[in-house]
Amino acid sequence: MAANTTSPESLYDDYEDYPDLEENAGLRNSMHILSMVIYSIAFLLGVAGNSLVIFITGFHMKRTVNAVWFLNLAIADLVFTSFLPLSVAYIALGFHWPFGKLLCKLISTVAFLNMFASVFLLTVISMDRCVSVTCPVWAQNHRTPRLASLVSLGIWIAALALSSPYFVFRDLRGSPVEENTTHCYNNFALSESFQSEEIVKLGEYRAQTLVLTRFVVGFLVPFVIILCCYGIITVRLKGTRLTRSNRPFKIMVAVVVAFFICWFPYHVFSFLEMSAARLTPGLQAFLVVGIPLASSLAYLNSCLNPFLYVFVGQDFREKLRTSILAALESAFSETTGQTLTKSKTSVEVECHTL
């Protein structure tokens, strides 16, 4: 296994040099075309949809805790989707990168910044929902847009720190096969020479560490927390009459489920890719198809949320009779904590005294 990954078509980590590369050439070309189509759709929908969400939550409606959460989610997705034309151009040019080393580093860094920021925001939103349902009086007194903004700032700092290694390892190199072709790739060994066994092992170790870290920190732990929070919420709301709180709850469940569906395949294929050189030709062909599809799903996640905000939580016919702006404002409205304050329980009183 090479210390660097050389095939640049996947979203963040690149394909390995598979021994049956020529046999899979036709399949790979088909996947390249499909990837360009999906990336273009994600760019158009993502930029338009997330820009609208930013306009509404940032400038059109009252600043609330929910608005802060959704605003930051939209910013993360907008920044990411804005870089998609570079990926489309990269594939269209036969994986020649003419945009310089800085953009080569930024496109990978921004991708992982989006991933970490999104999952951390979803985790904090789930915790916020849980506190609002279990301790509504306490939440009403302490849950403020200013606190949400400070938490969001901390999330961005953490996401930037976790994505910074990709800025370091992303590099340019000339193609060993094609003249006048430059690849943007992950140089985990930080070396242009891979003849030394020590350098190869160092690169492999760094690559494996990053894959494991982003799975545990950027997926596994957050989703355990999210599932626990929504489990508590479900138990707490069971048998109560909190119809007004169902809309934001269903919206956030839809956003979390969409994130899981879009990102879980990517993490699975990241682990498979680490052992690609030792796989059978059939499994290598499976990776040729699976890696770009998993990467495409991750791309699409950044344009799904605005549509989930509109089409989840209200009756569809009602949305057809109103404007998109009104539907989005309704999706971002604050209701969960307020509806619970009308029926205090001993748990609420206890939370109020904390």
Short mmCIF file of C-alpha atoms in Angstrom, two decimals:
data_model
loop_
_atom_site.label_atom_id
_atom_site.label_comp_id
_atom_site.label_asym_id
_atom_site.label_seq_id
_atom_site.Cartn_x
_atom_site.Cartn_y
_atom_site.Cartn_z
CA MET A 1 0.00 0.00 0.00
CA ALA A 2 1.39 3.36 -0.97
CA ALA A 3 1.99 5.94 1.65
CA ASN A 4 0.10 8.46 -0.41
CA THR A 5 -3.20 8.04 -2.11
CA THR A 6 -3.10 9.01 -5.72
CA SER A 7 -6.44 8.68 -7.41
CA PRO A 8 -8.21 11.99 -6.83
CA GLU A 9 -11.81 11.27 -7.68
CA SER A 10 -13.17 10.58 -4.22
CA LEU A 11 -14.35 13.45 -2.08
CA TYR A 12 -11.68 13.59 0.57
CA ASP A 13 -9.45 10.53 0.44
CA ASP A 14 -8.33 9.39 -2.96
CA TYR A 15 -8.41 5.93 -4.53
CA GLU A 16 -5.44 3.65 -4.19
CA ASP A 17 -3.44 2.39 -7.19
CA TYR A 18 -5.45 -0.75 -7.76
CA PRO A 19 -3.64 -3.54 -9.63
CA ASP A 20 -6.67 -4.01 -11.92
CA LEU A 21 -6.93 -0.33 -12.78
CA GLU A 22 -7.07 -0.93 -16.55
CA GLU A 23 -9.81 -3.54 -16.21
CA ASN A 24 -11.89 -1.05 -14.25
CA ALA A 25 -11.18 1.89 -16.58
CA GLY A 26 -14.61 1.86 -18.24
CA LEU A 27 -16.39 1.56 -14.91
CA ARG A 28 -14.32 4.37 -13.44
CA ASN A 29 -15.09 6.67 -16.39
CA SER A 30 -18.81 6.05 -15.92
CA MET A 31 -18.52 6.89 -12.23
CA HIS A 32 -16.61 10.07 -13.08
CA ILE A 33 -19.48 11.27 -15.26
CA LEU A 34 -22.03 10.41 -12.61
CA SER A 35 -19.96 12.23 -9.99
CA MET A 36 -19.83 15.39 -12.09
CA VAL A 37 -23.59 15.33 -12.52
CA ILE A 38 -24.24 14.85 -8.80
CA TYR A 39 -21.69 17.48 -7.79
CA SER A 40 -23.24 20.00 -10.19
CA ILE A 41 -26.73 19.36 -8.82
CA ALA A 42 -25.46 19.63 -5.25
CA PHE A 43 -23.78 22.94 -6.09
CA LEU A 44 -26.86 24.51 -7.68
CA LEU A 45 -29.31 23.34 -5.03
CA GLY A 46 -26.91 23.83 -2.14
CA VAL A 47 -25.93 27.39 -2.95
CA ALA A 48 -29.51 28.46 -3.66
CA GLY A 49 -31.11 26.68 -0.72
CA ASN A 50 -28.54 27.52 1.93
CA SER A 51 -28.32 31.14 0.78
CA LEU A 52 -32.07 31.41 1.30
CA VAL A 53 -31.78 29.89 4.79
CA ILE A 54 -28.97 32.32 5.67
CA PHE A 55 -31.05 35.26 4.40
CA ILE A 56 -34.07 34.23 6.48
CA THR A 57 -32.31 33.25 9.72
CA GLY A 58 -29.71 36.01 9.55
CA PHE A 59 -31.65 38.99 8.25
CA HIS A 60 -35.38 38.31 7.92
CA MET A 61 -36.58 36.84 11.23
CA LYS A 62 -36.12 37.46 14.92
CA ARG A 63 -32.88 36.08 16.33
CA THR A 64 -33.69 32.94 18.28
CA VAL A 65 -31.73 29.92 19.47
CA ASN A 66 -33.16 27.79 16.66
CA ALA A 67 -32.27 30.47 14.12
CA VAL A 68 -28.66 30.48 15.36
CA TRP A 69 -28.39 26.70 14.97
CA PHE A 70 -29.88 26.64 11.48
CA LEU A 71 -27.87 29.68 10.40
CA ASN A 72 -24.59 27.99 11.32
CA LEU A 73 -25.62 24.75 9.62
CA ALA A 74 -26.44 26.68 6.45
CA ILE A 75 -23.13 28.59 6.55
CA ALA A 76 -21.18 25.32 6.80
CA ASP A 77 -23.10 23.82 3.88
CA LEU A 78 -22.86 26.98 1.75
CA VAL A 79 -19.10 27.29 2.14
CA PHE A 80 -18.67 23.65 1.21
CA THR A 81 -20.96 23.67 -1.81
CA SER A 82 -19.30 26.85 -3.10
CA PHE A 83 -16.14 24.81 -3.72
CA LEU A 84 -17.90 22.11 -5.74
CA PRO A 85 -17.23 23.68 -9.18
CA LEU A 86 -13.52 23.11 -8.55
CA SER A 87 -14.19 19.39 -8.03
CA VAL A 88 -16.27 19.24 -11.19
CA ALA A 89 -13.54 20.99 -13.17
CA TYR A 90 -10.90 18.68 -11.70
CA ILE A 91 -12.73 15.58 -12.92
CA ALA A 92 -13.56 17.15 -16.29
CA LEU A 93 -9.88 17.97 -16.84
CA GLY A 94 -8.91 14.34 -16.35
CA PHE A 95 -7.77 14.97 -12.78
CA HIS A 96 -5.44 17.78 -13.69
CA TRP A 97 -5.38 20.48 -10.98
CA PRO A 98 -4.54 23.90 -12.46
CA PHE A 99 -5.76 25.96 -9.50
CA GLY A 100 -2.61 25.99 -7.37
CA LYS A 101 -1.56 24.45 -4.07
CA LEU A 102 -3.58 26.78 -1.82
CA LEU A 103 -6.93 25.84 -3.35
CA CYS A 104 -5.84 22.20 -3.40
CA LYS A 105 -5.39 22.39 0.36
CA LEU A 106 -8.52 24.45 0.94
CA ILE A 107 -10.94 22.21 -0.94
CA SER A 108 -10.11 19.22 1.26
CA THR A 109 -9.95 21.27 4.46
CA VAL A 110 -13.32 22.91 3.79
CA ALA A 111 -14.89 19.51 3.09
CA PHE A 112 -13.89 18.14 6.50
CA LEU A 113 -14.62 21.45 8.20
CA ASN A 114 -18.17 21.09 6.91
CA MET A 115 -18.39 17.49 8.14
CA PHE A 116 -17.15 18.20 11.66
CA ALA A 117 -19.10 21.46 12.05
CA SER A 118 -22.32 19.86 10.82
CA VAL A 119 -22.19 16.81 13.08
CA PHE A 120 -21.15 18.88 16.10
CA LEU A 121 -24.02 21.31 15.47
CA LEU A 122 -26.47 18.43 15.14
CA THR A 123 -25.16 17.01 18.41
CA VAL A 124 -25.55 20.31 20.25
CA ILE A 125 -29.02 20.81 18.75
CA SER A 126 -30.04 17.38 20.02
CA MET A 127 -28.74 18.24 23.49
CA ASP A 128 -30.57 21.57 23.32
CA ARG A 129 -33.81 19.80 22.41
CA CYS A 130 -33.32 17.34 25.24
CA VAL A 131 -32.79 20.09 27.81
CA SER A 132 -35.77 22.05 26.47
CA VAL A 133 -38.05 19.02 26.87
CA THR A 134 -36.78 17.69 30.20
CA CYS A 135 -36.07 21.05 31.88
CA PRO A 136 -38.28 23.62 30.10
CA VAL A 137 -38.30 26.21 32.89
CA TRP A 138 -34.53 26.12 33.25
CA ALA A 139 -34.16 26.29 29.47
CA GLN A 140 -36.47 29.28 29.24
CA ASN A 141 -34.34 31.16 31.77
CA HIS A 142 -30.89 30.22 30.47
CA ARG A 143 -31.32 29.25 26.81
CA THR A 144 -30.43 32.44 24.92
CA PRO A 145 -29.29 33.32 21.39
CA ARG A 146 -26.08 34.76 22.83
CA LEU A 147 -25.22 31.46 24.50
CA ALA A 148 -26.06 29.61 21.29
CA SER A 149 -23.74 31.93 19.36
CA LEU A 150 -20.89 31.27 21.80
CA VAL A 151 -21.44 27.51 21.57
CA SER A 152 -21.47 27.77 17.77
CA LEU A 153 -18.17 29.67 17.86
CA GLY A 154 -16.66 26.89 19.97
CA ILE A 155 -17.93 24.33 17.46
CA TRP A 156 -16.28 26.17 14.57
CA ILE A 157 -12.98 26.34 16.45
CA ALA A 158 -13.08 22.61 17.22
CA ALA A 159 -14.04 21.75 13.63
CA LEU A 160 -11.23 23.92 12.29
CA ALA A 161 -8.69 22.23 14.57
CA LEU A 162 -9.82 18.75 13.51
CA SER A 163 -9.78 19.63 9.80
CA SER A 164 -6.40 21.42 9.88
CA PRO A 165 -4.34 18.23 9.29
CA TYR A 166 -5.89 17.95 5.83
CA PHE A 167 -4.55 21.40 5.01
CA VAL A 168 -1.09 20.16 5.96
CA PHE A 169 -1.20 16.85 4.09
CA ARG A 170 -2.88 17.99 0.87
CA ASP A 171 -0.26 18.53 -1.83
CA LEU A 172 0.43 18.72 -5.57
CA ARG A 173 2.55 16.42 -7.70
CA GLY A 174 3.08 15.72 -11.34
CA SER A 175 1.52 12.65 -12.88
CA PRO A 176 3.99 9.79 -13.41
CA VAL A 177 2.01 8.75 -16.49
CA GLU A 178 0.76 11.91 -18.20
CA GLU A 179 2.89 14.94 -18.96
CA ASN A 180 1.63 18.42 -18.03
CA THR A 181 -0.79 16.88 -15.52
CA THR A 182 -0.79 17.83 -11.84
CA HIS A 183 -2.66 15.83 -9.20
CA CYS A 184 -4.09 17.21 -5.96
CA TYR A 185 -3.60 14.38 -3.47
CA ASN A 186 -3.05 13.44 0.18
CA ASN A 187 0.68 13.36 0.87
CA PHE A 188 0.48 11.75 4.29
CA ALA A 189 4.21 11.06 4.36
CA LEU A 190 5.03 14.72 3.58
CA SER A 191 7.60 13.44 1.13
CA GLU A 192 7.89 13.14 -2.64
CA SER A 193 9.90 9.96 -2.31
CA PHE A 194 8.27 6.71 -1.15
CA GLN A 195 11.21 4.35 -1.51
CA SER A 196 11.99 4.28 2.19
CA GLU A 197 10.02 1.72 4.19
CA GLU A 198 9.99 4.03 7.21
CA ILE A 199 8.40 6.82 5.17
CA VAL A 200 5.80 4.44 3.76
CA LYS A 201 4.85 3.20 7.23
CA LEU A 202 4.69 6.75 8.58
CA GLY A 203 2.32 7.76 5.79
CA GLU A 204 0.13 4.71 6.40
CA TYR A 205 0.00 5.41 10.13
CA ARG A 206 -1.03 9.04 9.60
CA ALA A 207 -3.70 8.07 7.07
CA GLN A 208 -5.14 5.40 9.38
CA THR A 209 -5.11 7.79 12.33
CA LEU A 210 -7.07 10.41 10.41
CA VAL A 211 -9.62 7.88 9.16
CA LEU A 212 -10.15 6.50 12.68
CA THR A 213 -10.30 9.97 14.25
CA ARG A 214 -12.90 11.34 11.86
CA PHE A 215 -15.04 8.22 12.31
CA VAL A 216 -14.91 8.23 16.12
CA VAL A 217 -14.96 12.00 16.72
CA GLY A 218 -16.91 13.04 13.64
CA PHE A 219 -19.49 10.26 13.56
CA LEU A 220 -19.63 7.52 16.22
CA VAL A 221 -19.51 9.57 19.46
CA PRO A 222 -21.82 12.34 18.18
CA PHE A 223 -24.40 9.84 17.00
CA VAL A 224 -24.38 7.96 20.29
CA ILE A 225 -25.10 11.28 22.02
CA ILE A 226 -27.77 12.18 19.46
CA LEU A 227 -29.54 8.83 19.81
CA CYS A 228 -29.48 9.09 23.61
CA CYS A 229 -30.92 12.62 23.49
CA TYR A 230 -33.73 11.72 21.12
CA GLY A 231 -34.43 8.56 23.11
CA ILE A 232 -34.90 10.69 26.24
CA ILE A 233 -37.07 13.13 24.29
CA THR A 234 -39.26 10.34 22.94
CA VAL A 235 -39.81 8.88 26.41
CA ARG A 236 -40.43 12.31 27.92
CA LEU A 237 -42.98 13.33 25.30
CA LYS A 238 -44.80 10.00 25.29
CA GLY A 239 -48.34 10.48 26.48
CA THR A 240 -48.14 14.30 26.55
CA ARG A 241 -50.04 16.71 24.36
CA LEU A 242 -47.21 18.68 22.86
CA THR A 243 -48.50 19.06 19.33
CA ARG A 244 -46.80 22.38 18.83
CA SER A 245 -43.41 20.88 19.58
CA ASN A 246 -43.74 18.07 17.03
CA ARG A 247 -42.71 20.20 14.06
CA PRO A 248 -39.18 21.17 15.14
CA PHE A 249 -38.68 17.71 16.63
CA LYS A 250 -39.55 15.97 13.36
CA ILE A 251 -37.41 18.41 11.38
CA MET A 252 -34.33 17.71 13.48
CA VAL A 253 -34.91 13.95 13.35
CA ALA A 254 -35.10 14.20 9.56
CA VAL A 255 -31.87 16.23 9.42
CA VAL A 256 -30.05 13.74 11.66
CA VAL A 257 -31.31 10.73 9.68
CA ALA A 258 -30.27 12.40 6.42
CA PHE A 259 -26.81 13.08 7.83
CA PHE A 260 -26.45 9.44 8.92
CA ILE A 261 -27.56 8.07 5.54
CA CYS A 262 -25.27 10.44 3.65
CA TRP A 263 -22.15 10.02 5.79
CA PHE A 264 -22.17 6.44 7.09
CA PRO A 265 -21.34 4.88 3.67
CA TYR A 266 -18.41 7.28 3.31
CA HIS A 267 -16.88 6.15 6.61
CA VAL A 268 -17.41 2.48 5.70
CA PHE A 269 -15.61 2.90 2.39
CA SER A 270 -12.84 4.89 4.08
CA PHE A 271 -12.02 1.83 6.19
CA LEU A 272 -12.24 -0.47 3.16
CA GLU A 273 -9.95 1.84 1.22
CA MET A 274 -7.18 1.47 3.79
CA SER A 275 -6.85 -2.20 2.87
CA ALA A 276 -7.63 -1.81 -0.84
CA ALA A 277 -4.28 -3.18 -2.04
CA ARG A 278 -4.97 -6.47 -0.23
CA LEU A 279 -8.51 -6.92 -1.55
CA THR A 280 -9.54 -9.26 -4.34
CA PRO A 281 -10.11 -7.78 -7.84
CA GLY A 282 -13.87 -8.10 -7.33
CA LEU A 283 -13.80 -6.08 -4.11
CA GLN A 284 -11.51 -3.53 -5.72
CA ALA A 285 -14.07 -3.10 -8.49
CA PHE A 286 -16.68 -2.68 -5.75
CA LEU A 287 -14.60 0.17 -4.30
CA VAL A 288 -14.32 1.78 -7.74
CA VAL A 289 -18.10 2.09 -7.73
CA GLY A 290 -18.69 2.55 -4.02
CA ILE A 291 -16.20 5.29 -3.20
CA PRO A 292 -17.52 7.89 -5.68
CA LEU A 293 -21.12 7.02 -4.78
CA ALA A 294 -20.38 7.38 -1.06
CA SER A 295 -18.59 10.67 -1.73
CA SER A 296 -21.53 11.87 -3.82
CA LEU A 297 -23.92 11.09 -0.97
CA ALA A 298 -21.75 13.19 1.33
CA TYR A 299 -21.90 16.04 -1.18
CA LEU A 300 -25.69 15.82 -1.42
CA ASN A 301 -26.09 16.16 2.34
CA SER A 302 -25.05 19.79 2.07
CA CYS A 303 -28.02 20.63 -0.15
CA LEU A 304 -30.70 18.48 1.54
CA ASN A 305 -31.32 20.44 4.73
CA PRO A 306 -33.17 23.44 3.22
CA PHE A 307 -35.63 21.04 1.57
CA LEU A 308 -36.10 19.11 4.81
CA TYR A 309 -36.90 22.35 6.62
CA VAL A 310 -39.74 23.03 4.17
CA PHE A 311 -41.16 19.57 3.52
CA VAL A 312 -40.95 18.02 7.00
CA GLY A 313 -43.11 18.93 9.94
CA GLN A 314 -46.15 20.47 8.27
CA ASP A 315 -48.83 19.19 5.97
CA PHE A 316 -47.60 19.39 2.38
CA ARG A 317 -50.82 20.99 1.13
CA GLU A 318 -50.40 23.73 3.69
CA LYS A 319 -46.97 24.50 2.27
CA LEU A 320 -48.39 24.74 -1.21
CA ARG A 321 -50.75 27.48 -0.02
CA THR A 322 -48.03 29.54 1.59
CA SER A 323 -44.72 30.98 0.53
CA ILE A 324 -41.35 29.27 0.96
CA LEU A 325 -40.27 32.15 3.20
CA ALA A 326 -43.23 31.57 5.52
CA ALA A 327 -42.63 27.83 5.57
CA LEU A 328 -38.96 28.27 6.48
CA GLU A 329 -39.76 30.83 9.17
CA SER A 330 -42.25 28.37 10.65
CA ALA A 331 -39.63 25.62 10.58
CA PHE A 332 -37.16 27.78 12.53
CA SER A 333 -39.71 29.02 15.08
CA GLU A 334 -39.22 28.50 18.82
CA THR A 335 -41.92 26.27 20.30
CA THR A 336 -40.54 23.30 22.13
CA GLY A 337 -39.59 24.82 25.44
CA GLN A 338 -42.51 27.23 25.56
CA THR A 339 -45.25 24.62 25.26
CA LEU A 340 -43.90 22.61 28.16
CA THR A 341 -43.90 25.48 30.64
CA LYS A 342 -47.68 25.34 30.84
CA SER A 343 -47.65 21.98 32.66
CA LYS A 344 -44.92 21.89 35.26
CA THR A 345 -43.84 18.60 36.77
CA SER A 346 -41.51 17.82 39.62
CA VAL A 347 -38.71 17.35 37.09
CA GLU A 348 -39.30 20.87 35.78
CA VAL A 349 -39.24 22.37 39.25
CA GLU A 350 -36.02 20.51 40.02
CA CYS A 351 -34.41 21.77 36.83
CA HIS A 352 -35.57 25.30 37.63
CA THR A 353 -33.69 25.25 40.90
CA LEU A 354 -30.36 24.18 39.35
#
